[in-house]
GROMACS .gro file of C-alpha atoms in nm:
model
  141
    1MET     CA    1   1.231  18.258  11.610
    2SER     CA    2   1.561  18.070  11.685
    3THR     CA    3   1.634  17.857  11.953
    4GLN     CA    4   1.962  17.819  12.115
    5MET     CA    5   2.102  17.489  12.200
    6SER     CA    6   2.350  17.450  12.445
    7ALA     CA    7   2.668  17.229  12.419
    8PRO     CA    8   2.667  16.905  12.625
    9ASP     CA    9   2.868  16.894  12.952
   10THR     CA   10   3.170  16.727  12.851
   11THR     CA   11   3.348  16.722  13.190
   12GLU     CA   12   3.461  16.404  13.315
   13THR     CA   13   3.622  16.275  13.623
   14THR     CA   14   3.844  16.017  13.690
   15ALA     CA   15   3.834  15.726  13.903
   16ASN     CA   16   4.193  15.678  14.003
   17PRO     CA   17   4.246  15.760  14.289
   18SER     CA   18   4.610  15.938  14.264
   19GLU     CA   19   4.475  16.167  13.985
   20ASN     CA   20   4.249  16.356  14.169
   21THR     CA   21   4.138  16.382  14.602
   22PRO     CA   22   3.831  16.241  14.657
   23SER     CA   23   3.598  16.463  14.826
   24ASP     CA   24   3.422  16.123  15.069
   25PRO     CA   25   3.584  16.114  15.399
   26LYS     CA   26   3.544  15.728  15.367
   27MET     CA   27   3.726  15.707  15.046
   28THR     CA   28   3.995  15.910  15.176
   29GLU     CA   29   4.027  15.730  15.491
   30TYR     CA   30   4.011  15.411  15.278
   31TYR     CA   31   4.302  15.536  15.049
   32GLN     CA   32   4.503  15.601  15.336
   33LEU     CA   33   4.403  15.253  15.479
   34GLN     CA   34   4.524  15.095  15.115
   35ARG     CA   35   4.895  15.298  15.141
   36ASN     CA   36   4.934  15.159  15.515
   37LEU     CA   37   4.911  14.805  15.415
   38TYR     CA   38   5.126  14.857  15.133
   39LEU     CA   39   5.401  14.964  15.291
   40VAL     CA   40   5.343  14.738  15.568
   41MET     CA   41   5.339  14.461  15.313
   42LEU     CA   42   5.654  14.624  15.144
   43GLY     CA   43   5.834  14.655  15.464
   44LEU     CA   44   5.759  14.265  15.582
   45THR     CA   45   5.863  14.149  15.213
   46VAL     CA   46   6.207  14.357  15.253
   47VAL     CA   47   6.276  14.207  15.600
   48ILE     CA   48   6.163  13.844  15.526
   49PHE     CA   49   6.348  13.834  15.196
   50ALA     CA   50   6.664  13.959  15.400
   51SER     CA   51   6.648  13.699  15.668
   52VAL     CA   52   6.558  13.403  15.413
   53TRP     CA   53   6.864  13.510  15.210
   54VAL     CA   54   7.072  13.483  15.532
   55ALA     CA   55   6.917  13.182  15.685
   56TYR     CA   56   6.870  12.959  15.391
   57SER     CA   57   7.020  13.087  15.036
   58LEU     CA   58   6.943  13.326  14.738
   59PRO     CA   59   6.753  13.088  14.499
   60THR     CA   60   6.503  13.034  14.821
   61ALA     CA   61   6.474  13.415  14.888
   62LEU     CA   62   6.393  13.456  14.542
   63ASN     CA   63   6.132  13.196  14.528
   64TYR     CA   64   5.966  13.407  14.831
   65LEU     CA   65   5.992  13.749  14.665
   66LEU     CA   66   5.831  13.576  14.337
   67GLY     CA   67   5.547  13.486  14.569
   68SER     CA   68   5.523  13.821  14.737
   69CYS     CA   69   5.507  14.004  14.422
   70ALA     CA   70   5.236  13.761  14.359
   71GLY     CA   71   5.088  13.872  14.638
   72LEU     CA   72   5.124  14.233  14.576
   73LEU     CA   73   4.907  14.187  14.240
   74TYR     CA   74   4.671  13.983  14.423
   75PHE     CA   75   4.621  14.251  14.691
   76ARG     CA   76   4.618  14.547  14.425
   77ARG     CA   77   4.335  14.353  14.214
   78LEU     CA   78   4.149  14.308  14.546
   79ALA     CA   79   4.189  14.675  14.670
   80ARG     CA   80   4.064  14.796  14.295
   81ASP     CA   81   3.726  14.548  14.343
   82ILE     CA   82   3.653  14.691  14.691
   83GLU     CA   83   3.699  15.032  14.565
   84GLY     CA   84   3.443  14.924  14.253
   85MET     CA   85   3.201  14.788  14.555
   86GLY     CA   86   3.189  15.128  14.674
   87ASN     CA   87   3.133  15.276  14.400
   88GLY     CA   88   2.828  15.086  14.341
   89GLY     CA   89   2.966  14.787  14.128
   90PHE     CA   90   3.023  14.427  14.224
   91GLN     CA   91   3.278  14.191  14.063
   92LEU     CA   92   3.382  13.850  14.099
   93GLY     CA   93   3.737  13.779  14.188
   94GLY     CA   94   3.830  13.584  13.890
   95ALA     CA   95   4.123  13.786  13.797
   96ARG     CA   96   4.268  13.737  14.175
   97LEU     CA   97   4.218  13.365  14.139
   98GLY     CA   98   4.388  13.375  13.808
   99ILE     CA   99   4.664  13.550  13.963
  100PHE     CA  100   4.709  13.316  14.249
  101ILE     CA  101   4.701  12.957  14.005
  102ALA     CA  102   4.942  13.166  13.759
  103VAL     CA  103   5.197  13.173  14.017
  104MET     CA  104   5.147  12.806  14.167
  105ILE     CA  105   5.137  12.671  13.826
  106ILE     CA  106   5.476  12.865  13.734
  107ALA     CA  107   5.611  12.738  14.071
  108THR     CA  108   5.583  12.428  13.993
  109GLN     CA  109   5.648  12.337  13.653
  110ILE     CA  110   6.001  12.554  13.682
  111LYS     CA  111   6.258  12.310  13.801
  112THR     CA  112   6.426  12.579  13.986
  113LEU     CA  113   6.156  12.740  14.175
  114SER     CA  114   5.999  12.605  14.511
  115ILE     CA  115   5.658  12.575  14.571
  116LEU     CA  116   5.671  12.618  14.943
  117PRO     CA  117   5.827  12.968  14.938
  118VAL     CA  118   5.651  13.113  14.665
  119PHE     CA  119   5.317  13.017  14.849
  120LEU     CA  120   5.449  13.176  15.163
  121GLY     CA  121   5.543  13.464  14.947
  122PHE     CA  122   5.207  13.518  14.820
  123LEU     CA  123   5.056  13.494  15.175
  124THR     CA  124   5.253  13.821  15.266
  125TYR     CA  125   4.964  14.054  15.210
  126LYS     CA  126   4.762  13.849  15.485
  127ALA     CA  127   5.060  13.881  15.728
  128ALA     CA  128   5.076  14.270  15.642
  129ILE     CA  129   4.705  14.271  15.727
  130ILE     CA  130   4.778  14.089  16.081
  131VAL     CA  131   5.071  14.344  16.151
  132TYR     CA  132   4.855  14.665  16.057
  133VAL     CA  133   4.594  14.518  16.292
  134ILE     CA  134   4.777  14.449  16.575
  135GLN     CA  135   4.977  14.762  16.512
  136THR     CA  136   4.677  15.013  16.522
  137THR     CA  137   4.495  14.846  16.784
  138LEU     CA  138   4.783  14.834  17.048
  139PHE     CA  139   4.953  15.119  16.946
  140GLN     CA  140   4.679  15.344  16.910
  141GLU     CA  141   4.740  15.736  16.986
   0.00000   0.00000   0.00000
C-alpha cells in the first residue's frame, strides 16, 4: 500500500499593484484614483515651483521643492497604509509622521533653508486632493 503525497502549492501572489492587475474593480478604481492624484500633485508642483522661482528666487523655489518631495513621500506612505486597510490590515501612521518631523527638523537646522516654503511644499499633496475633488465634481463627463 503506497500513499502519494502531493507537493504543497507554492504559487505566490504579489501585493504590488504595478506587477499584477487586480481583479477587484474597487481596487482598480483605487489605483486609478491614486495615479490621478500623483499626476495632479506633479502638475501642481511644477507650476508652483516655476511660479515661486519667477516671483521670488531659486533658493526659495528649491525649498518649496524639498517640501513637495517630502509631501509626495508622505502621500505614498498614506496610500500604502490605505491599501493595507483594504486588504484587512491596520497600521498607525508613525512612519508618515516621521517624514513630516524629519523634513521640519532639517528645515530648521540648516541655515540656508526656510521653514515656510518647505512647509507649504509639504502641503502640496493636500492641494492636489482639493484640485482633484473640484475637477471631478465640476467637470464630470
